[in-house]
Structure formats: structure tokens, C-alpha cells
Short mmCIF file of C-alpha atoms in Angstrom, two decimals:
data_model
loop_
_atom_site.label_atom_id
_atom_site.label_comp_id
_atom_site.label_asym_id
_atom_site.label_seq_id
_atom_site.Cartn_x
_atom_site.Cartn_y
_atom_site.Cartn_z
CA UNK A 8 117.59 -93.39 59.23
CA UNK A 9 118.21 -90.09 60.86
CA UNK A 10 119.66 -89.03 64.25
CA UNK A 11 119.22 -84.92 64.34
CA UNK A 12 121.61 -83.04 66.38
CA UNK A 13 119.37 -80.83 68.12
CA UNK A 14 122.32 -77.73 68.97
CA UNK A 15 122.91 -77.18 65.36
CA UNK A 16 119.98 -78.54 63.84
CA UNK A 17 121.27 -81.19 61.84
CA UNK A 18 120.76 -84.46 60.80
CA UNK A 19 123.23 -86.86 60.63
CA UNK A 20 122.53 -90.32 58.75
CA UNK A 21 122.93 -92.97 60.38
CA UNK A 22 125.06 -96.22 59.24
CA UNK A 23 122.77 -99.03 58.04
CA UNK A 24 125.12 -101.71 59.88
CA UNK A 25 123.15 -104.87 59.88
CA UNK A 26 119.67 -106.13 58.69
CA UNK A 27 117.66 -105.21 61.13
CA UNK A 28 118.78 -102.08 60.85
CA UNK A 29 116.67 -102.00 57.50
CA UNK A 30 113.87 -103.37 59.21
CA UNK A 31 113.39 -101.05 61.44
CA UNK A 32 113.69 -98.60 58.76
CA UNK A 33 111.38 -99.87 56.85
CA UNK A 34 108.60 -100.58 59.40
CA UNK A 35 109.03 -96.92 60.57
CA UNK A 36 108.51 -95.38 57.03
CA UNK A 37 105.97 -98.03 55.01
CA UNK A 38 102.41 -97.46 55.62
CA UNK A 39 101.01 -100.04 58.22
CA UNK A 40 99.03 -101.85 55.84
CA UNK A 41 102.03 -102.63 53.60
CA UNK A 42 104.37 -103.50 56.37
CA UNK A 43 101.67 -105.77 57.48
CA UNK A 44 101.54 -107.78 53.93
CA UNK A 45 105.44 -108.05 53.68
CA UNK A 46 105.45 -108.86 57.25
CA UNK A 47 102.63 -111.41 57.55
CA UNK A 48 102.46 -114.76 58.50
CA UNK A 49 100.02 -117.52 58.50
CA UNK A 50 97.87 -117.79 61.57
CA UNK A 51 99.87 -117.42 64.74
CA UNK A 52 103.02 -117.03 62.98
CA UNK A 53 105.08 -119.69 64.50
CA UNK A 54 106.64 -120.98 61.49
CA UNK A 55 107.82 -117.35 60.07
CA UNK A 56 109.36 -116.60 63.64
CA UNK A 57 110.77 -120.46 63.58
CA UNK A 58 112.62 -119.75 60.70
CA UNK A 59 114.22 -117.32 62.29
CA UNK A 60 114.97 -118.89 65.71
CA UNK A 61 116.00 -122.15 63.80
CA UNK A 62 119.32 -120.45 62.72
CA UNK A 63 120.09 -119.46 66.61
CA UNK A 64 119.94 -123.47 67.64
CA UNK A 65 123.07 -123.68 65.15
CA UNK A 66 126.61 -123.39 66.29
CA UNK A 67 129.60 -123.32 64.07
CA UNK A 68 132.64 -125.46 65.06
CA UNK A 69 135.37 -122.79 64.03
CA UNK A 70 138.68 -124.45 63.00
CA UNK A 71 142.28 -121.90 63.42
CA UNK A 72 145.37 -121.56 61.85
CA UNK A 73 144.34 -122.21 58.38
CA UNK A 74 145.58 -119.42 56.51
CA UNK A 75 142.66 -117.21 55.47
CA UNK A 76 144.48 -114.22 54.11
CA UNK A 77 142.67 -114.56 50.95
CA UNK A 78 139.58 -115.42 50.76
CA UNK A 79 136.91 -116.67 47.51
CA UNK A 80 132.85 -116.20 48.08
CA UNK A 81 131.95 -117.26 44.28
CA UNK A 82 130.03 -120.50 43.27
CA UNK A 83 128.12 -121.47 40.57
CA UNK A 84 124.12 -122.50 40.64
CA UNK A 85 122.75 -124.02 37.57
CA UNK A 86 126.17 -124.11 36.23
CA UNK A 87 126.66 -120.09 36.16
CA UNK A 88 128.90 -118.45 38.24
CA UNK A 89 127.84 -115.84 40.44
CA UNK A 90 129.79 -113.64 42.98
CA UNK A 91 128.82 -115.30 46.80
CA UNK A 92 125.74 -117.56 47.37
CA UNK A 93 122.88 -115.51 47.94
CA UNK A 94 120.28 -114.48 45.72
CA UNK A 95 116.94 -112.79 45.86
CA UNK A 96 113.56 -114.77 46.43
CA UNK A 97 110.26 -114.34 44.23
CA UNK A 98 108.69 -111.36 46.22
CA UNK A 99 105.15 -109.94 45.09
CA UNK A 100 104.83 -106.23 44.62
CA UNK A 101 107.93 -104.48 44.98
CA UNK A 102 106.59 -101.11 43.68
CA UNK A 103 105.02 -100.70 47.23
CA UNK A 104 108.08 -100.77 49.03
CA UNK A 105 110.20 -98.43 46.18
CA UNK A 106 108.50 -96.24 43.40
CA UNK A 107 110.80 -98.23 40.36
CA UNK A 108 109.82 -101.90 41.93
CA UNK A 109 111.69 -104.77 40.68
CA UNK A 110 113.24 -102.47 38.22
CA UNK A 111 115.39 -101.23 41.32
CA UNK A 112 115.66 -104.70 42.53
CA UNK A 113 116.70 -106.11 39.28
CA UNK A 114 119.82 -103.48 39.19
CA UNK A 115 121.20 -104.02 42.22
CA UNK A 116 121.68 -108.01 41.93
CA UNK A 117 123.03 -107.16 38.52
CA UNK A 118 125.59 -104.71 40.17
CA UNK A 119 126.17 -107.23 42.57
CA UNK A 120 126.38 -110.11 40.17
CA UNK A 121 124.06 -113.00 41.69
CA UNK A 122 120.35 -114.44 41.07
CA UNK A 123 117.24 -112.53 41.09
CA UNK A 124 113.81 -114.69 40.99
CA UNK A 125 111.48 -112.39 39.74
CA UNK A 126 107.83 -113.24 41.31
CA UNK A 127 105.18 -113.96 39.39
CA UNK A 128 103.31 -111.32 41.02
CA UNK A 129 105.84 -108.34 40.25
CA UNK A 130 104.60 -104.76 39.51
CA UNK A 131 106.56 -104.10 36.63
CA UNK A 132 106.51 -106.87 33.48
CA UNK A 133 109.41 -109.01 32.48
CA UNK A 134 110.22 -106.80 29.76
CA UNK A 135 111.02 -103.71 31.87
CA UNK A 136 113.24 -105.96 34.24
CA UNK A 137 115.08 -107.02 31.58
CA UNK A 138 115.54 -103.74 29.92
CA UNK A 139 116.54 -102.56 33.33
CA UNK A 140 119.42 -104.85 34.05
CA UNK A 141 120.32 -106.74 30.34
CA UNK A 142 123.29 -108.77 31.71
CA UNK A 143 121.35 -109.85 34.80
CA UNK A 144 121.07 -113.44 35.94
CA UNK A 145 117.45 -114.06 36.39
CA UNK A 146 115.41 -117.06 37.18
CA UNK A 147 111.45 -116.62 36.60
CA UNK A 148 109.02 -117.80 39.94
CA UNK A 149 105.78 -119.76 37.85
CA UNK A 150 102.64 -120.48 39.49
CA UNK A 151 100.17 -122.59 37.70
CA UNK A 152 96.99 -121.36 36.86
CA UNK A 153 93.83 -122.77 36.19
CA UNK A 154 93.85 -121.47 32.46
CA UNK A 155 97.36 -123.57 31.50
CA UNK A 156 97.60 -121.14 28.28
CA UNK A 157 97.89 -118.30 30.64
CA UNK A 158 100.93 -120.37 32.06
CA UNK A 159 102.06 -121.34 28.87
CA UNK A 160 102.36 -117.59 27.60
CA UNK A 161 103.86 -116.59 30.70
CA UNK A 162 106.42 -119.20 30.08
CA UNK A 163 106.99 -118.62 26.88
CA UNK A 164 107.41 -114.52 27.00
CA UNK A 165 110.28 -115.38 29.76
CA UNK A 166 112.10 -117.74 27.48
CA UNK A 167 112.32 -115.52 25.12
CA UNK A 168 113.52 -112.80 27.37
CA UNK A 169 116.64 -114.87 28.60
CA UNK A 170 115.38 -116.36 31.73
CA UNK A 171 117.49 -118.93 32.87
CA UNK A 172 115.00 -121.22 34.82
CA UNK A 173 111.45 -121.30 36.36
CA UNK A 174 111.12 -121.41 39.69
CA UNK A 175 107.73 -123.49 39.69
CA UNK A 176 106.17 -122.90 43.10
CA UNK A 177 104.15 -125.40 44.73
CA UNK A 178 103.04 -124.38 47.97
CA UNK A 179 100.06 -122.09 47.19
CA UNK A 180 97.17 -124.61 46.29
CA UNK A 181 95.06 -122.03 48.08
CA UNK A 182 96.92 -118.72 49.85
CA UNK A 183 97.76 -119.24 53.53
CA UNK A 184 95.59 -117.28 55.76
CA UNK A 185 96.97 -114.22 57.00
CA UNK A 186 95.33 -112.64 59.96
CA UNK A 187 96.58 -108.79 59.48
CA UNK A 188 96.10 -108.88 55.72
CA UNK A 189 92.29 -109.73 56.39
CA UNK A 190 92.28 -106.98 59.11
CA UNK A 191 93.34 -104.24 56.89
CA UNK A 192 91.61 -105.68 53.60
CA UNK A 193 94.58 -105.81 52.11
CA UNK A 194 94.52 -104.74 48.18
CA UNK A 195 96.47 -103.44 45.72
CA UNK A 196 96.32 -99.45 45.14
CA UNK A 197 94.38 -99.42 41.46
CA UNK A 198 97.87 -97.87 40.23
CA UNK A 199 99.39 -101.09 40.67
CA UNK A 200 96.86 -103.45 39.56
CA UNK A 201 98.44 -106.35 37.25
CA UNK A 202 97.20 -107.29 34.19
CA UNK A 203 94.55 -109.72 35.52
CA UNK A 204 91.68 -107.03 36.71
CA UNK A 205 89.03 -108.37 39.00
CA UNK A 206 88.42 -109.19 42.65
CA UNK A 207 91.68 -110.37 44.60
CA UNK A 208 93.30 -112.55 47.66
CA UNK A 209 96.09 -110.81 49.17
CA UNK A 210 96.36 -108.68 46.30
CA UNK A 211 96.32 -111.67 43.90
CA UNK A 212 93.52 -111.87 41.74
CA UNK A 213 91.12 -114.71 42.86
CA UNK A 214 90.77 -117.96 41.39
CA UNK A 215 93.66 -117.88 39.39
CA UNK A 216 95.90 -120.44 41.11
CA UNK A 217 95.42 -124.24 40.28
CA UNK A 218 94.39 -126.41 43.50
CA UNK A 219 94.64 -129.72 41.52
CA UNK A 220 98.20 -129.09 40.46
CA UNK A 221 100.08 -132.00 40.45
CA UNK A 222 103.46 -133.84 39.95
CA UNK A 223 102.01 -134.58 36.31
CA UNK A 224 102.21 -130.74 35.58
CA UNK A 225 105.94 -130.82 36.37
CA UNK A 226 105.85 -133.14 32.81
CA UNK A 227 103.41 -130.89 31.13
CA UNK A 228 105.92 -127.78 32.03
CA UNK A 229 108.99 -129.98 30.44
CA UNK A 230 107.02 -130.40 27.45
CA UNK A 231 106.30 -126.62 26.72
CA UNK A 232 110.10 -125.35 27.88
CA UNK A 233 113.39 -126.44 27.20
CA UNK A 234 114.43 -124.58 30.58
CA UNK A 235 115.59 -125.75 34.14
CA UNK A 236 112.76 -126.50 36.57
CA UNK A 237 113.60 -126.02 40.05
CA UNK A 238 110.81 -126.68 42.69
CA UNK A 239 110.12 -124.38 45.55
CA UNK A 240 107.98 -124.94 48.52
CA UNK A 241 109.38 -128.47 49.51
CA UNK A 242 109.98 -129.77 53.10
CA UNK A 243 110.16 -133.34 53.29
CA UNK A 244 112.71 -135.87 52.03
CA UNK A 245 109.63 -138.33 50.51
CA UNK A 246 108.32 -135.26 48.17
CA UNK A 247 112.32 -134.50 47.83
CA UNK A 248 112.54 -137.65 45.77
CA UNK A 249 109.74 -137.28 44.17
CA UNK A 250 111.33 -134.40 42.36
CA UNK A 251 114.31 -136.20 41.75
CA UNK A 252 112.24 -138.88 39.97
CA UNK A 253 110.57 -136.06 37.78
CA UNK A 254 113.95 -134.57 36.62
CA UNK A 255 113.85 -131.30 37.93
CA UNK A 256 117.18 -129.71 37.87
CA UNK A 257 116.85 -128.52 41.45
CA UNK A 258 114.77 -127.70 44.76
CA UNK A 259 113.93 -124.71 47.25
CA UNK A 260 113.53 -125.90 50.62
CA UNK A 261 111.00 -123.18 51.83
CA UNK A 262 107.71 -122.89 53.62
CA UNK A 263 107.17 -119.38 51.89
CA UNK A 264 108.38 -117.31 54.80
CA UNK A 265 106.17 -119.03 56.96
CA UNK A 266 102.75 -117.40 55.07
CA UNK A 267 101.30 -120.57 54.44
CA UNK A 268 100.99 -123.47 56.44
CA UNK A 269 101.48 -122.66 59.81
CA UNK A 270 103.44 -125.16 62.22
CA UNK A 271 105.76 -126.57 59.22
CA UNK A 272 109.11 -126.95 60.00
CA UNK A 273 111.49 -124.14 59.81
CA UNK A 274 113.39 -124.36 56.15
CA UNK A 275 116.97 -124.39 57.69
CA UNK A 276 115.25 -127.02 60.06
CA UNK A 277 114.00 -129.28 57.14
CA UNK A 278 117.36 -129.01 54.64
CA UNK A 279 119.10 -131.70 56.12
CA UNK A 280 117.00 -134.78 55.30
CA UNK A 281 116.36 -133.14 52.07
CA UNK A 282 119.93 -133.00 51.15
CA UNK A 283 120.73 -136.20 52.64
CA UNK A 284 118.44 -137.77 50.06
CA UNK A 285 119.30 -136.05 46.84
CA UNK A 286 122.32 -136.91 47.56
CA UNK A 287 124.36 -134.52 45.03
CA UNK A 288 122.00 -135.66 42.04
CA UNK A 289 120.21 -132.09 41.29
CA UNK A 290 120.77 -129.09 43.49
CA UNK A 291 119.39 -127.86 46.83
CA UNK A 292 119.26 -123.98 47.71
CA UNK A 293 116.94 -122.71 50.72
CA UNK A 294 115.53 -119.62 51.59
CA UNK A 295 113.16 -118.45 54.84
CA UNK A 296 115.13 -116.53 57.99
CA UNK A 297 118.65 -115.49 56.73
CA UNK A 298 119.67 -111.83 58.21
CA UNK A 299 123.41 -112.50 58.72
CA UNK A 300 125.94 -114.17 57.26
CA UNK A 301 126.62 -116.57 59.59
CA UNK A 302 123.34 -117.85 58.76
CA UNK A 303 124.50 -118.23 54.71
CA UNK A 304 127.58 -120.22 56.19
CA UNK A 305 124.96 -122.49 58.36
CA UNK A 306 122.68 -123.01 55.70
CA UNK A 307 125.78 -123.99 53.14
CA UNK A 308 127.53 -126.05 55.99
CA UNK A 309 123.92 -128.39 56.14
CA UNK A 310 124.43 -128.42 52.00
CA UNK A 311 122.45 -125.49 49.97
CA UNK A 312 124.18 -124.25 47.19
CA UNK A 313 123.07 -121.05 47.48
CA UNK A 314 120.05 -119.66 49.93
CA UNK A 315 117.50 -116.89 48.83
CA UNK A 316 116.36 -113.62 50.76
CA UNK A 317 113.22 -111.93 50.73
CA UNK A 318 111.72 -109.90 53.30
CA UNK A 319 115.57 -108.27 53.52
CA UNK A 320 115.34 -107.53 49.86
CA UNK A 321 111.97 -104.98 50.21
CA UNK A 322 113.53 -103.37 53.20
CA UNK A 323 116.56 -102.50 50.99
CA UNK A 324 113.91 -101.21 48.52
CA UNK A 325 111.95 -99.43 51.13
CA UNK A 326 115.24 -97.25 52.33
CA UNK A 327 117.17 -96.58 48.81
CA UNK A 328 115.65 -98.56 46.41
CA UNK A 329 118.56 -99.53 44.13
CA UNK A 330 121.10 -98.41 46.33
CA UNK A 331 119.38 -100.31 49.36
CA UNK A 332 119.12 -103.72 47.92
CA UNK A 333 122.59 -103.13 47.34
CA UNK A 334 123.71 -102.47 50.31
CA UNK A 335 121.72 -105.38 51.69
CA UNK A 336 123.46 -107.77 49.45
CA UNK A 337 126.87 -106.31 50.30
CA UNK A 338 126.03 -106.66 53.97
CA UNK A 339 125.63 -110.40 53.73
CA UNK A 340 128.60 -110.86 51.33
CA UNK A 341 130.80 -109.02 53.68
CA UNK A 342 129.55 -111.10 56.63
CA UNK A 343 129.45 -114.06 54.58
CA UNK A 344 133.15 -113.78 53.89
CA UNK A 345 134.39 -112.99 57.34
CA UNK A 346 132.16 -115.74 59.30
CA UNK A 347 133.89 -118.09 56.66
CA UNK A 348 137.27 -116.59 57.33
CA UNK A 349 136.87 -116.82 61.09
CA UNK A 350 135.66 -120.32 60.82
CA UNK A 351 138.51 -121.67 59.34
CA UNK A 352 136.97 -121.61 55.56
CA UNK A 353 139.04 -119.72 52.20
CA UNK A 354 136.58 -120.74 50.15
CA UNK A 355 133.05 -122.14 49.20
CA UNK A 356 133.85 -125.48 49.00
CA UNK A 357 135.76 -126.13 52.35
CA UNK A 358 132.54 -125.42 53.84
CA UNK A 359 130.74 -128.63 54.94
CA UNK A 360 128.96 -130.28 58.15
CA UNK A 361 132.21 -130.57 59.89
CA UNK A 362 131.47 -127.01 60.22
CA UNK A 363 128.30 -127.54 62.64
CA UNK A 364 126.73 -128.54 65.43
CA UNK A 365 123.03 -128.04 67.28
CA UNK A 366 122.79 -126.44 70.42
CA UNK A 367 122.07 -128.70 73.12
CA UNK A 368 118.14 -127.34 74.58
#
């Protein structure tokens, strides 16, 4: 972002000091039609923009004098440790945003040292993530498709590629419908196209994803991997269980940014009742409407291990690439660290519901 001093002609860059600072940036300098898809939600949008406002209803009950000289951001999800609690969520098409894609993406949260879901629907393959950033910590987002040996191959090529777990996602029987997306006739530019050719939804080719999936395919999965399934896309504490039953190793609490069903609950919203019933058997991470981090602390205080970012992520890519991710991660950690300090927190595990309260309508 520029600011041009008109006397002597030059431009100064401005300091990308928050979020929305890469927001702006990035709606400014994408074209309209891929601003639109990164931006979209489903129908009228209320659940993307409640899972933004959801955060705003939280207040943190600060406690003082407790010594926060030094301070520690690291935890551990799936028993690996990595440096403060935020990670990036499966995002399609990151070469639209940034000409190296996910290769840029996958860099950065190696620099930074936390998780990186790479999305099913990425525009460069596994093998040039992995080549990209070797000593990365990366989880792999699975849809099921209706040909299960396409699945099976899929999961197969990232086992071998030292994936860590599969994100199975569970919220796209059919893709949410997106008003702008239709407006523009959203598509892929035929550089990009993925290795399934043929006509698309949203850039995702059509009749690929599995409307009868089912809780059974959460066994068929554990029979073909010997990796960590975590569920994303839940939202209620009865489907919460469910998962529990099936022996997943974790769950996302998301409504996919709020591009799907419209007039779900805001994630942060729904985390509660799903923590309160998993009660510490497999873990619970959340993603959907974190831009500070005061939100990170919110979402750990109501008992995520670790919450996921996406939208942020492709407006790091869209002003640096590599170097904007990172600075987008680094953003959060440093405000991660000082809303802990200020709220009476030295490290991730003195962070608990003591620490909130809602705001009173």
C-alpha cells in the first residue's frame, strides 16, 4: 500500500499494521471477480458477517499483577508442537491471489513454524508444496468424491508425502450458493485448471463431490489410512459426539466462512457446547472470523486448541506472497501474545473461561 508524497514525487510504503489493513489491500489490487470468490458468502451473507460480529459480543475479564515479563505462545495439536495456536485453513486456489500459490503459502507457515491445511482444491500439487517447504507441518483438507478410488489415491499420494492428518470436510454435500460468484460466472482461468478437466461449480469441477457421504465413510477412510482424521464443518454438540463415537482424533468447528448454509451459527458462537461435550476426549480447534488476536485468546478461552485463518491468509498472498502470509501470521502472534500478557495470561495453558464473559445486548 502506497501513500505518494506529491512535492517530491515519492512513494512511501505504508505499514501493514493490522488485518484489515491487508484487506483493503487486497480488494484494491485483485480483479473484482476474484475478490468476489474469496469474499463470498452464501445467500445474504449473514453467517460470514456473524462470524465476525460473534467475536465483538466477547469480553475478556483481564486479571493484573501476575507477572507477565516473560511470556510462552507454543502448544502442541495432534501431539506436535508448534510456535502459537494459529494455523492456516484449507483455501481453494491460491495461485489467484499470488503467482507461486500455496507454494508461497506453504513457506511462510514453515518460517513461522505452525499448521498449514492444504485444500483439496489447491493450484499447485502436493508434491510441489512439499518440495517447497520439506520440514513443514502440514495437514491435508479431503473431500469425498463420488469415485472413492479418486479419494483413495488422493489419500494415499499425501501419506506418502508426510502429511500428518486429513482434514475430512463435511459440509459441502452440494456447494453453498453464492450470489456474486453466479453474477460473474465465476471460473477458473484455463492456466489454472486442476487435473479434473470439464465443466465446474465455483471453479470446482461438477459432480465430483459425494452427496450421500456419510458417518460410515469416516470407517471406510480409517480402513485405507493409518492417519489422524479430524472433522471439519461441525456445529452442533449431537453431531459433536457422533465423531467422538467414530474415533476421530479431532474436530473443526466451522460453517466454511459462512459460504454454505446461510443462517448457521457463527463458529466462535457454536464452540462452546461442542467443547462442553467432548469433554477433553479428542481435540477441538475452530476457524471462521479471527482478524486479531484477541480473537485467538477468545476462541482458546471457550476451549480450541488452536483456531485456523483463511480469508487473512490470501490477503497476505495477494500483497507479498511469501513475505505477506508472513507477516499476517506474525501480526496475530504478536497480538496473540500481548492480549494474553495484558489479560493476566504467561502462557497457553493459563488461558481458560475464567477469562470471559458475553456482552450483555
Amino acid at each position: 500500500m502506497n501513500i505518494c508524497n506529491r512535492e517530491g514525487g515519492r512513494c512511501a510504503e505504508m505499514a501493514m499494521v493490522c488485518l484489515t489493513d491487508f484487506e483493503e489491500y487486497a480488494k484494491e489490487h485483485l480483479s473484482k471477480a476474484t475478490w468476489d470468490y474469496y469474499a463470498a458468502g452464501a445467500d445474504e451473507c449473514c453467517t460470514r458477517d456473524d462470524n465476525l460480529l460473534a467475536y465483538k459480543r466477547i469480553r475478556l475479564r483481564p486479571r493484573i499483577l501476575r507477572d507477565v515479563s516473560v511470556s510462552d505462545t507454543r502448544t502442541t495439536v495432534q501431539g506436535t508442537e508448534i510456535s502459537f495456536p494459529v494455523g492456516i485453513a484449507p483455501t481453494a486456489f491460491h495461485c489467484l491471489a499470488w503467482h507461486e500459490g500455496e507454494v508461497a503459502t506453504a513457506r511462510a507457515t514453515e518460517a513461522l513454524n505452525t499448521c498449514y491445511i492444504t485444500s483439496t482444491y489447491s493450484t499447485c500439487s502436493v508434491e510441489e508444496i512439499v518440495a517447497a517447504a520439506p520440514n513443514g507441518y502440514r495437514w491435508f483438507q479431503l473431500y469425498v468424491y463420488r469415485d472413492r478410488k479418486l479419494s483413495e489415491q488422493i489419500v494415499h499420494r499425501v501419506e506418502a508425502l508426510g502429511y500428518k492428518a486429513l482434514v475430512l470436510t463435511v459440509d459441502v454435500p452440494y456447494t453453498g450458493k453464492r450470489r456474486n460468484d453466479i453474477r460473474n460466472q465465476f471460473k477458473l482461468p484455463p492456466h489454472l485448471k486442476q487435473e479434473t478437466a470439464g465443466p465446474e461449480d465455483y471453479g470446482i469441477p461438477a459432480n465430483t463431490l459425494d452427496p450421500s457421504i456419510s458417518w460410515k465413510d469416516v470407517y471406510w477412510l480409517q480402513s485405507i489410512t493409518r492417519l489422524p482424521i479430524i472433522i471439519k464443518g461441525i456445529l452442533t454438540k449431537e453431531d459433536a459426539e457422533l465423531a467422538v463415537e467414530h474415533g476421530v482424533q479431532g474436530i473443526i468447528v466451522s460453517n466454511h466462512g459462512g459460504r454454505q448454509l446461510d443462517g448457521g451459527p457463527a463458529s466462535i458462537d457454536a464452540l462452546s457446547e461442542i467443547v462442553d461435550t467432548v469433554q477433553g476426549r479428542i481435540e477441538v480447534y475452530v476457524d471462521g472470523g479471527i482478524r486479531t488476536g484477541s480473537d485467538v485468546l477468545k476462541a482458546l478461552a471457550l476451549g480450541a486448541k488452536c483456531v485456523f485463518i483463511g480469508r487473512p491468509a490470501v490477503w497476505g498472498l495477494a500483497y507479498k506472497g511469501e513475505e505477506g502470509v508472513r507477516e499476517v501470521l506474525q501480526i496475530l502472534n504478536d497480538e496473540f501474545r500481548l492480549s494474553m500478557a495484558l489479560s493476566g495470561c504467561r502462557n497457553v495453558a493459563e488461558i481458560n473461561r475464567n477469562l470471559i464473559q458475553f456482552a450483555k445486548l
